[in-house]
XYZ file of C-alpha atoms in Angstrom:
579
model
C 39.701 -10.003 10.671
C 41.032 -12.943 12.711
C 38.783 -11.510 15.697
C 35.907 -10.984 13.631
C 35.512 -14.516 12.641
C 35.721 -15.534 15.957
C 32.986 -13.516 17.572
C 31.226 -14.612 14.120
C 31.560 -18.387 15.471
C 30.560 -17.734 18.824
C 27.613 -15.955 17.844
C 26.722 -18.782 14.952
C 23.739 -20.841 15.964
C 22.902 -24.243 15.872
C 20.385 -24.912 12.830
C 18.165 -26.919 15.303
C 17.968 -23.303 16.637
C 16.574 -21.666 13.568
C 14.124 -24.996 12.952
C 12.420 -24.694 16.199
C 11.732 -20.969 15.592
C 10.701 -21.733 12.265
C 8.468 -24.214 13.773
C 6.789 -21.992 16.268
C 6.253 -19.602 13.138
C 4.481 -22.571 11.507
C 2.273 -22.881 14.623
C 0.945 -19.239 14.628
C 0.140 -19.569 11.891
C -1.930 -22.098 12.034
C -3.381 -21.757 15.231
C -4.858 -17.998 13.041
C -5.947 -19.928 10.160
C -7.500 -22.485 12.313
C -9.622 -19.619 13.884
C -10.190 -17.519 10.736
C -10.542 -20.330 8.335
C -12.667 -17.910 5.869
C -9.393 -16.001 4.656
C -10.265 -12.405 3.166
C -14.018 -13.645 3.804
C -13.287 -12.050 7.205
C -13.830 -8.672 6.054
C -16.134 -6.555 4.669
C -15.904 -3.822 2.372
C -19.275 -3.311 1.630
C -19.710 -0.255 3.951
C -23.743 0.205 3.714
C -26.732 0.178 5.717
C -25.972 0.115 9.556
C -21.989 0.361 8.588
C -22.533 2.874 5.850
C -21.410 5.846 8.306
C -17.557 3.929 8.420
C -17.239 4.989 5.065
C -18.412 8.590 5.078
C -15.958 11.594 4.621
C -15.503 13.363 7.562
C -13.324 16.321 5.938
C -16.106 17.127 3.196
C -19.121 16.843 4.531
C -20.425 20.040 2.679
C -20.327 18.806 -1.031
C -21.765 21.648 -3.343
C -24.325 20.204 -5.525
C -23.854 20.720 -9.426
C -25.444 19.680 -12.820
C -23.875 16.408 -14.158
C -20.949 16.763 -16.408
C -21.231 15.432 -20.054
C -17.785 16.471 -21.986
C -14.765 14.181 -23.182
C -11.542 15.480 -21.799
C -8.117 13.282 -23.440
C -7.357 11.679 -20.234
C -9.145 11.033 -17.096
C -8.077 9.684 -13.951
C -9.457 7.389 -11.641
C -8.130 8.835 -8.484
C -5.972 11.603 -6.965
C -3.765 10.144 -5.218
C 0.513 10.378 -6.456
C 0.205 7.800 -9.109
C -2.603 10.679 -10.674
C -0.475 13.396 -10.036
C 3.178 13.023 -10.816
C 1.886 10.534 -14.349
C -0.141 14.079 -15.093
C 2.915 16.804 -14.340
C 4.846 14.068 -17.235
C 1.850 14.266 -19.210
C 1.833 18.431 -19.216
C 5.770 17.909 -19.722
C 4.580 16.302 -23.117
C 2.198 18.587 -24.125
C -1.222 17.377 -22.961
C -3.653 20.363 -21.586
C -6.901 17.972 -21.196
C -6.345 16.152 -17.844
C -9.273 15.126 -15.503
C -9.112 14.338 -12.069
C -11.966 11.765 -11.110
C -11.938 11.406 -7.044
C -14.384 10.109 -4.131
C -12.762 12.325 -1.997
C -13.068 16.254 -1.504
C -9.482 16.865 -2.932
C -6.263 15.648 -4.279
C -3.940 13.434 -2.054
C -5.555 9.986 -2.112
C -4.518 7.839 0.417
C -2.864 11.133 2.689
C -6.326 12.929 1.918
C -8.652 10.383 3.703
C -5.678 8.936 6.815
C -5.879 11.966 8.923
C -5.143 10.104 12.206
C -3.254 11.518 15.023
C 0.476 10.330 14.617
C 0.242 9.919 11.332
C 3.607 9.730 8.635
C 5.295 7.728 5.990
C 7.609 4.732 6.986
C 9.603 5.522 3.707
C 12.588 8.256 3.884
C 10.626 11.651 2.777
C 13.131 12.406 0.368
C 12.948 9.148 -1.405
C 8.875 8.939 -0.952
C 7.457 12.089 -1.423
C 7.652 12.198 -5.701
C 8.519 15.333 -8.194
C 10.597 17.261 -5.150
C 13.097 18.410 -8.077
C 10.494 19.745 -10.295
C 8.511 21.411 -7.003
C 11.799 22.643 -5.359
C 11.179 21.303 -2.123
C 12.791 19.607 0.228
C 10.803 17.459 3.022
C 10.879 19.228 6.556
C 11.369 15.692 8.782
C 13.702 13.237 7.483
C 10.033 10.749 7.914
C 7.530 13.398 6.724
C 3.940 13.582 8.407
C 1.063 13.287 6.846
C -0.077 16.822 7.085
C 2.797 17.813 4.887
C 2.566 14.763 2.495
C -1.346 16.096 1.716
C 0.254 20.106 1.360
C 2.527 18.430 -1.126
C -0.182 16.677 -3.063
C -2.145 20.046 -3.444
C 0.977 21.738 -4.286
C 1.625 19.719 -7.355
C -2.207 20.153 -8.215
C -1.524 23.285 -8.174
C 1.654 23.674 -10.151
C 0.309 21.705 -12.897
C -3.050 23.309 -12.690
C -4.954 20.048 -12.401
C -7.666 21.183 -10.291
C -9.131 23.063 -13.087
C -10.962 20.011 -14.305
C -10.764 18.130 -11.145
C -14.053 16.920 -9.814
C -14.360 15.887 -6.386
C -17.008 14.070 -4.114
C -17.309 11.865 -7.051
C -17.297 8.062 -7.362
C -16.734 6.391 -10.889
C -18.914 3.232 -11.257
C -18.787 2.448 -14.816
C -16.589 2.998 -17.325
C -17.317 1.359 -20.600
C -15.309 1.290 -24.040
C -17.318 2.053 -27.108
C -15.880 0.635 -29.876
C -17.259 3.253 -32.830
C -16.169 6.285 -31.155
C -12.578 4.788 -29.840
C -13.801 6.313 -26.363
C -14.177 5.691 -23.080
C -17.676 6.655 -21.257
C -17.512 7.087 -17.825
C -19.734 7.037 -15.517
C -20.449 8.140 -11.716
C -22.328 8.582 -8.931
C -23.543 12.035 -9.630
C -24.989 11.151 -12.853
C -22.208 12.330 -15.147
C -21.333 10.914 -18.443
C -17.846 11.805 -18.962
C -15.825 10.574 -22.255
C -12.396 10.076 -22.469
C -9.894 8.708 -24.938
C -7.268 7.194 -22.053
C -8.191 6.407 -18.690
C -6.321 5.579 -16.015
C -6.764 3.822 -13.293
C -4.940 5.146 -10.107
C -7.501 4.564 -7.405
C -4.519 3.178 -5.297
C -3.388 -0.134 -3.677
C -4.866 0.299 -0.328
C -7.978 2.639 -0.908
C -11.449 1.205 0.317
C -11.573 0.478 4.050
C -12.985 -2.540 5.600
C -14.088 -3.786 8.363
C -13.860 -7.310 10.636
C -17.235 -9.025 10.366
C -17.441 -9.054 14.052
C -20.818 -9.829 15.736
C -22.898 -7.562 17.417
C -21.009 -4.211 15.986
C -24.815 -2.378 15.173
C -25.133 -3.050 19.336
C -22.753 -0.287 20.401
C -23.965 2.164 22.402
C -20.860 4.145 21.939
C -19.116 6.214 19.479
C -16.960 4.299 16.697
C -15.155 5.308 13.432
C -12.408 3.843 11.386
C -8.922 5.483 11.386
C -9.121 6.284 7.584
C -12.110 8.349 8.542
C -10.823 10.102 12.006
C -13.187 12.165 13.919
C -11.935 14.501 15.339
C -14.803 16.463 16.187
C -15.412 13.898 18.665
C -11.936 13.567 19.776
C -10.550 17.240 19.872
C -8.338 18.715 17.160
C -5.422 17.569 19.978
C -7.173 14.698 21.425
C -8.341 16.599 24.502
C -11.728 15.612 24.337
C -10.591 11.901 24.964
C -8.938 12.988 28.660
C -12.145 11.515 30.174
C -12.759 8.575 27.676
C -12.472 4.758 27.626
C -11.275 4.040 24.197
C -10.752 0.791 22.619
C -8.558 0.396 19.171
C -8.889 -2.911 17.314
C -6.195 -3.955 15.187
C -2.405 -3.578 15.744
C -1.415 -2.840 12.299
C 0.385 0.085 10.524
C -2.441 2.672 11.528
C -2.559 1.383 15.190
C 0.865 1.266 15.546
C 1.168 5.160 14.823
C -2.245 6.373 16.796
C -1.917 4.530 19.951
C 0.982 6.582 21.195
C -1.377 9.684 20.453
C -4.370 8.822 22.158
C -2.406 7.108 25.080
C -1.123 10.201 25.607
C -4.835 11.904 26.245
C -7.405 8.902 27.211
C -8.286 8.335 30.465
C -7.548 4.756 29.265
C -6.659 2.838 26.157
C -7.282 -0.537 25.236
C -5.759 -2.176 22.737
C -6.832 -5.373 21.086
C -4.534 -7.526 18.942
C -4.758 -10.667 16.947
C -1.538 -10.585 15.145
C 1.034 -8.064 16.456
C 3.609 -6.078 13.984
C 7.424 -6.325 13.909
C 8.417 -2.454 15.401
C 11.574 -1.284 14.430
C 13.609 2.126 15.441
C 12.252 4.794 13.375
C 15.751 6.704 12.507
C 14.154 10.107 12.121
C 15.493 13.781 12.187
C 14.524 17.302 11.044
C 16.175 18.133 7.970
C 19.797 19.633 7.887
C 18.786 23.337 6.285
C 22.566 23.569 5.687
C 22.084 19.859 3.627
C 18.922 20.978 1.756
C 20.607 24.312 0.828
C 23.694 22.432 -0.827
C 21.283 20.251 -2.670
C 22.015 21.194 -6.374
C 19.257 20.250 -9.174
C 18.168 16.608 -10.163
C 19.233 15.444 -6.599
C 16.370 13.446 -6.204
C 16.160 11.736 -9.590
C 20.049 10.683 -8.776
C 18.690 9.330 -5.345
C 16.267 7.509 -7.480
C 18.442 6.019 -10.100
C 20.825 4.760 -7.230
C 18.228 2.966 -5.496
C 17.332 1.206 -8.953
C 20.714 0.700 -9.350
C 21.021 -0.821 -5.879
C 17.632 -3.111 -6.267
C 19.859 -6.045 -8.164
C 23.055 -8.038 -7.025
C 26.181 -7.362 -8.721
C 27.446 -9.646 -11.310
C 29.297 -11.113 -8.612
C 26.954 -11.694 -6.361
C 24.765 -12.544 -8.452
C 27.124 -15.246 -9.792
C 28.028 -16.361 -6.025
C 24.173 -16.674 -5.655
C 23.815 -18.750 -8.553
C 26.615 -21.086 -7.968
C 25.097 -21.989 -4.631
C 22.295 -24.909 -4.006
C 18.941 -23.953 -3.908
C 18.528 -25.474 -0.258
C 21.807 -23.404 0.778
C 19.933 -20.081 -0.477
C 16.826 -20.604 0.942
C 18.980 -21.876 4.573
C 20.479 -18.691 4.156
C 17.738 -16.271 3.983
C 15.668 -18.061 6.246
C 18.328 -17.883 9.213
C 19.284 -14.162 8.671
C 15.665 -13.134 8.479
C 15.193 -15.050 11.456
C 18.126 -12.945 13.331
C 16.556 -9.879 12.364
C 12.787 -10.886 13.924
C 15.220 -11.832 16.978
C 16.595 -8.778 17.066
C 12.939 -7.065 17.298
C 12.089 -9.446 19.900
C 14.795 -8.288 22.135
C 14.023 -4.939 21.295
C 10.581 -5.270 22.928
C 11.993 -6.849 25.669
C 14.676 -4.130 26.423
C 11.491 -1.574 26.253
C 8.439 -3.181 27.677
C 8.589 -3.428 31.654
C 5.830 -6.367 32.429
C 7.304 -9.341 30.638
C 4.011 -10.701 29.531
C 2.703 -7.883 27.741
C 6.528 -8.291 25.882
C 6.072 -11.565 25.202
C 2.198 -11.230 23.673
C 4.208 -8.192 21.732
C 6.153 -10.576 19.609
C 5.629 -11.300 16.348
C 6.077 -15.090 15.277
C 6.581 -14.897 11.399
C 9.257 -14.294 8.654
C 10.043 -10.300 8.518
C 7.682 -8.840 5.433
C 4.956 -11.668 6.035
C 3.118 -8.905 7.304
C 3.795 -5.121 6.584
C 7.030 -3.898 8.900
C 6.455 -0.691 10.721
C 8.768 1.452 12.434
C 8.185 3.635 15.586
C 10.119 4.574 18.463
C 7.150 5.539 21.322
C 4.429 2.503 20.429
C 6.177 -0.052 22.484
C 6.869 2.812 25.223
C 3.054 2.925 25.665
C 2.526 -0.086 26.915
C 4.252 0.924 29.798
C 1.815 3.435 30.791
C -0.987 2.913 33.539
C -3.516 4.032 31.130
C -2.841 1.577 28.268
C -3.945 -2.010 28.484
C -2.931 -4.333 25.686
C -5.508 -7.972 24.906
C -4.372 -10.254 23.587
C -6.616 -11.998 21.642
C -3.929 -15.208 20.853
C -4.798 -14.863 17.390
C -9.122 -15.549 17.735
C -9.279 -11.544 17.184
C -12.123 -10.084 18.432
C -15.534 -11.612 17.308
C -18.006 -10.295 19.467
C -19.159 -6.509 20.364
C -21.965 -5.851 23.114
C -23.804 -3.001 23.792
C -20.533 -1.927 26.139
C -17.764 -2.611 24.249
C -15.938 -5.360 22.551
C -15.768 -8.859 24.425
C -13.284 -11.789 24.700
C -13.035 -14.740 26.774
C -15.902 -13.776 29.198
C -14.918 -10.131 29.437
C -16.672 -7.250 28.071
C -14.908 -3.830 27.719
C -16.649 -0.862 28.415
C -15.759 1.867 26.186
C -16.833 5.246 25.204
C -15.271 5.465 21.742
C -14.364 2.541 19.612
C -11.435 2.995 17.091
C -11.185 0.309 13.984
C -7.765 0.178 12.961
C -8.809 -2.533 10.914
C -7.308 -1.612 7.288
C -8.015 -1.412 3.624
C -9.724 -3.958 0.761
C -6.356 -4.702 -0.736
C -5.963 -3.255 -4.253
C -8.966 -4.113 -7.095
C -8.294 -2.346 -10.097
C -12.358 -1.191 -10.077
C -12.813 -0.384 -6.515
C -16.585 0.917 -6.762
C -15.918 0.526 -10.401
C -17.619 -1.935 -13.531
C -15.305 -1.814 -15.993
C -16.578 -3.076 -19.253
C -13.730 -3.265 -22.629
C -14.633 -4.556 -25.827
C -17.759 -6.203 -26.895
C -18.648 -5.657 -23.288
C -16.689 -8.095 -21.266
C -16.269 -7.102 -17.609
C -12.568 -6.959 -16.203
C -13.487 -8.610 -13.233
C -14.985 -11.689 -15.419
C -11.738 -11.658 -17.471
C -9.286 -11.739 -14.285
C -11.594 -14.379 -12.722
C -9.184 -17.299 -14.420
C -6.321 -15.810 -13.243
C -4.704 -11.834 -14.081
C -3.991 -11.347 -16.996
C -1.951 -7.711 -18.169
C 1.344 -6.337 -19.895
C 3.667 -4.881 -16.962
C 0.735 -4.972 -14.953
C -0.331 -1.899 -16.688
C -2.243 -3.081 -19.962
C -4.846 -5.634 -20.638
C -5.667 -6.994 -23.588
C -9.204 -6.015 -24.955
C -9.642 -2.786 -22.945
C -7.678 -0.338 -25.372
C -6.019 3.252 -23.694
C -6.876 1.929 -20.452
C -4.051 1.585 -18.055
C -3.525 0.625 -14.480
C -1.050 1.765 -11.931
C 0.000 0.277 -8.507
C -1.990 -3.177 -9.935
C -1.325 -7.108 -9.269
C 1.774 -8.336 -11.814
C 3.642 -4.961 -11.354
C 7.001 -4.722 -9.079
C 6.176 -4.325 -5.434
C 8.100 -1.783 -3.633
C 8.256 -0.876 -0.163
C 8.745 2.340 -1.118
C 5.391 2.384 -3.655
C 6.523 5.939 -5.282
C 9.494 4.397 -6.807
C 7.569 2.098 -9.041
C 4.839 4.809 -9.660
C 6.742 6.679 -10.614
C 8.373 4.287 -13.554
C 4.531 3.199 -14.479
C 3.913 7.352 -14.694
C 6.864 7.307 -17.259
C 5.821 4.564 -19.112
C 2.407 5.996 -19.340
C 3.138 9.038 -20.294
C 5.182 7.764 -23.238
C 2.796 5.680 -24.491
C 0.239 8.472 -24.529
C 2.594 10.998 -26.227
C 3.389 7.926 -29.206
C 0.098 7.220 -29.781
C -0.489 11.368 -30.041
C 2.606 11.843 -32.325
C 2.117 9.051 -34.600
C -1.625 9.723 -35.452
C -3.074 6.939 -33.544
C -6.415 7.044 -31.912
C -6.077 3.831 -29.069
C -3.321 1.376 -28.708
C -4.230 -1.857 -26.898
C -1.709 -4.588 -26.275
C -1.564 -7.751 -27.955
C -2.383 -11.401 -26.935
C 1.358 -12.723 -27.413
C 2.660 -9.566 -25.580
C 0.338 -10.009 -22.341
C 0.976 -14.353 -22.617
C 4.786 -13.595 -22.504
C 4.223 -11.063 -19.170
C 1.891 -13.745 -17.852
C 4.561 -16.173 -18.343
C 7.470 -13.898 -16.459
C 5.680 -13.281 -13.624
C 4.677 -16.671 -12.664
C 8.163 -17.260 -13.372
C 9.244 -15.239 -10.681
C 6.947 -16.223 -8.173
C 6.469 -19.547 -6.287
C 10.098 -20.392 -6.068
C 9.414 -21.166 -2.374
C 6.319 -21.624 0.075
C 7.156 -18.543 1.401
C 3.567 -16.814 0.957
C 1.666 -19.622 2.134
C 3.928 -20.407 5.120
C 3.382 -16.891 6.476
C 1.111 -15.958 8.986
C -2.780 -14.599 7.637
C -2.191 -11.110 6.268
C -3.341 -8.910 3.364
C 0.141 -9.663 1.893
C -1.073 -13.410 1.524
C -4.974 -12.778 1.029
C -5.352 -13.627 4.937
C -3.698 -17.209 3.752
C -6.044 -18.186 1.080
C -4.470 -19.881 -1.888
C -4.095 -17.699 -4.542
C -2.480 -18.492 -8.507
C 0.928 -17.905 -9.410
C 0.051 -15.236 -11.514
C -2.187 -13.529 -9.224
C 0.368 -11.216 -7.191
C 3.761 -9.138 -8.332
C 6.189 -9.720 -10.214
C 8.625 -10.534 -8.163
C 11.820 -10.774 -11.155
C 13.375 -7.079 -9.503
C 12.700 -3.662 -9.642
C 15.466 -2.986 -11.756
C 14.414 -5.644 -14.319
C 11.046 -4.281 -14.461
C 12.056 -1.106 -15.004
C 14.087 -2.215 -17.879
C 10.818 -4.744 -19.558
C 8.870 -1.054 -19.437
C 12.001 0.345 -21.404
C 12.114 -3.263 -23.756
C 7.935 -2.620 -24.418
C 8.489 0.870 -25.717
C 11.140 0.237 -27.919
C 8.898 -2.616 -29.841
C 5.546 -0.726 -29.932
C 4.248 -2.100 -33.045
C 5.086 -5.497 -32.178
C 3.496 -5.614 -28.432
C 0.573 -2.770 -29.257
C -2.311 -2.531 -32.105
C -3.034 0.835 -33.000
C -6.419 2.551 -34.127
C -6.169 5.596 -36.416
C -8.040 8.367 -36.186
């Protein structure tokens, strides 16, 4: 113990240490907003006319035509992606046989249906991630699972629970509008349909529609380009092989980058890779799974994973006391200095793996850890050591100029053959290509507009037997399953009340979504954190945003038990419509 303490004093820094680095964070960050002072104005996800082709699917190009559908089915989804499936296999627990998949895509998986990149997996533990492994009797070949077997899971469950029966596919919803006198939903899509539906839920997912820099010149390249959620690999070779004699450029450096750069460094005659903002890269700890493990798994395993790791999301009394008792300025000190080690730790990381010591140095990431999304991979680093690979570093201006050759920067223009935009997704509206009108017509985007307004950040008030998963004022986890699959509960329970007691809609009330309103902005804005991180999509690219415009940031555990609180008062948080 006595020797402990000791190396813990010699390896105690200085605070002036920690405020310098802070400092330096500070300067990033504004240096990026300084160059980008537009915020999420810097994208576009309005993928038409000369940029239309970023957004088509490349794995159903062959959509069969068909004669527009005008039924009503009990409960339509907006989506296929998990939060659709694993809310439906509770809903045909309960009893439900009418359950319609709506989705843009050519089949179930969502999010693992359109990112078909080379490289591409989960940076949560499979067995924690991947949802409903007790009910499919499966167990996830990699201890990370790839995103080939992620998408044979989704289908699997679609399967089991026979949701593809209904399921219609190459479809976009763009309206869906409550009528009051029927106590339905009409939806609306692209393909002329006019679907009706008593619940519909929302479960396009949090990171669905990509988007692009608004970079000038982009209609001027004369080569090939596509965006990683929309791979081609019929230019590229099922293996990459056709990119052996190919310049290729990648812009961005983010969570898709970071996992398709090894790939195609491994194949391209060269690689360039163009950064703004780089990500913190941890080890990814992976393995295959133990068969001798899996085989001695005994039923429910991974529901008791799950209820220890909402056990696990709170302090213990006692530390929770200890916290408590302590200043706020100690607490924040705290925090601030250990995340600090960690991004120190990352930063000597790169330097123990990167040979040329200025490609290390433009590697590091000045911010707090989870100002940005964290990724972890154990051969992206590595590839800046090859010949082939060439990193620019854009010093946070980002790229904002494409000729007819190739991105340029500084003087320089690249010449490329293929252009790769690793540029990510819109982050999360709950109507993606979707008007949502409730009652007496009022549009959900005109409600939010002075500031969010829900019930767990599942409900809103107005727009009865709708409900919204993975949404603003819901618990953020990294692991997104794990609170999916609580809002998938929830949902499901509310459905099977309002079925058992007669009701026709439920619709939560004004006091019930004011007191949610009130605990999230409780929980949030207890420090600058958000606004003293560098530009991201976890900050809205550093724009200012309302207190009640995020998560709910009060823990996982808490939330979990406000879902539990809700359903136990029904009649006092809900009005009900009989049939």
């Amino acid at each position: 113990m006595a020797e402990e303490q000791q190396k813990k004093k010699r390896d105690s820094k200085p605070q002036e240490y920690y405020e310098q680095i802070k400092k330096r964070f500070a300067d990033e960050r504004d240096l990026r907003l300084s160059y980008r002072p537009q915020g999420t104005g810097q994208f576009t996800s309005d993928l038409s006319g000369d940029l239309a082709k970023y957004a088509e699917d490349p794995f159903s190009q062959d959509a069969q035509a068909r004669d527009p559908i005008d039924d009503t089915v009990e409960v339509l989804f907006i989506g296929g992606g998990f939060s659709a499936l694993l809310t439906s296999a509770r809903l045909r627990e309960r009893g439900v046989e009418s359950i319609r998949i709506v989705e843009r895509g050519g089949d179930v998986g969502g999010t693992w249906y359109w990112n078909r990149y080379p490289g591409i997996a989960c940076d949560v533990i499979g067995y924690d991630y991947l949802p409903l492994l007790d009910e499919m009797d499966y167990v996830p070949v990699n201890h990370y699972s790839r995103g080939p077997e992620i998408l044979s899971h989704c289908q699997a469950i679609a399967n089991k629970y026979n949701l593809y029966e209904l399921a219609v596919f190459n479809t976009t919803v763009n309206s869906t509008v409550w009528n009051e006198e029927q106590q339905l939903w009409h939806v609306g899509t692209n393909r002329g349909d006019t679907m009706k539906a008593q619940f519909v839920i929302c479960a396009n997912g949090t990171l669905s529609k990509p988007k692009l820099s608004k970079i000038n010149g982009m209609e001027k390249f004369a080569g090939h380009s596509f965006h990683t959620s929309r791979w081609d690999y019929t230019y590229t070779g099922e293996n990459l092989e056709n990119l052996d004699d190919k310049v290729v450029g990648i812009i961005g450096t983010g969570a898709s980058a970071v996992q398709a750069v090894p790939e195609v460094a491994k194949t391209a005659k060269h690689l360039y890779v163009f950064q703004r903002t780089p990500s913190s890269i941890d080890i990814r700890d992976d393995w295959p799974t133990d068969p001798n493990w899996a085989r001695r798994l005994k039923p429910g395993w991974q529901a008791k994973r799950r209820e220890r790791v909402l056990a696990l999301s709170e302090p213990s009394p006692e530390d929770k006391a200890k916290m408590e008792a302590m200043p706020r300025e100690e607490k924040i000190r705290r925090q601030e200095n250990a995340n600090i080690d960690y991004m120190m730790r990352i930063h000597k990381r790169i330097d123990d793996t990167v040979k040329d010591p200025g490609t290390a140095d433009s590697l590091k990431p000045w911010y707090m850890f989870m100002c940005k999304r964290p990724c972890f991979h154990n051969e992206y680093l590595p590839s800046f050591n090859q010949p082939n690979v060439t990193l620019i570093d854009t010093q946070g201006k980002g790229i904002t100029e494409i000729g007819e050759k190739g991105p340029m920067f500084e003087g320089d223009e690249y010449g490329l053959d293929v252009l790769i935009y690793a540029t990510g997704f819109e982050v999360q509206k709950t109507g993606i290509y979707n008007e949502i009108l409730g009652k007496d017509g009022v549009n959900l985007d005109e409600k939010y507009e002075d500031g969010i307004r829900t019930l767990l950040g599942i409900h809103t008030q107005g727009y009865p037997n709708l409900f919204i998963m993975g949404g603003y004022q819901a618990s953020f986890q990294f692991n997104l399953t794990d609170m999916l699959q609580t809002q998938g509960d929830h949902i499901a329970e509310c459905i099977d009340y309002v079925r058992r007691n007669g009701h026709q809609s439920m619709d939560p009330t004004l006091e019930a979504e004011e007191w949610w309103v009130q605990e999230v902005i409780k929980h949030r804005g207890k420090t600058n954190r958000n606004a003293e991180c560098t530009p991201g999509y976890y900050n809205f690219e550093g724009e200012f945003n309302r207190r009640q415009d995020g998560n709910y940031n009060g823990g996982f555990k808490t939330y979990f038990n406000h879902q539990s609180t809700v359903r136990e008062k029904m009649s006092e948080n809900f009005v009900f419509s009989n049939k």
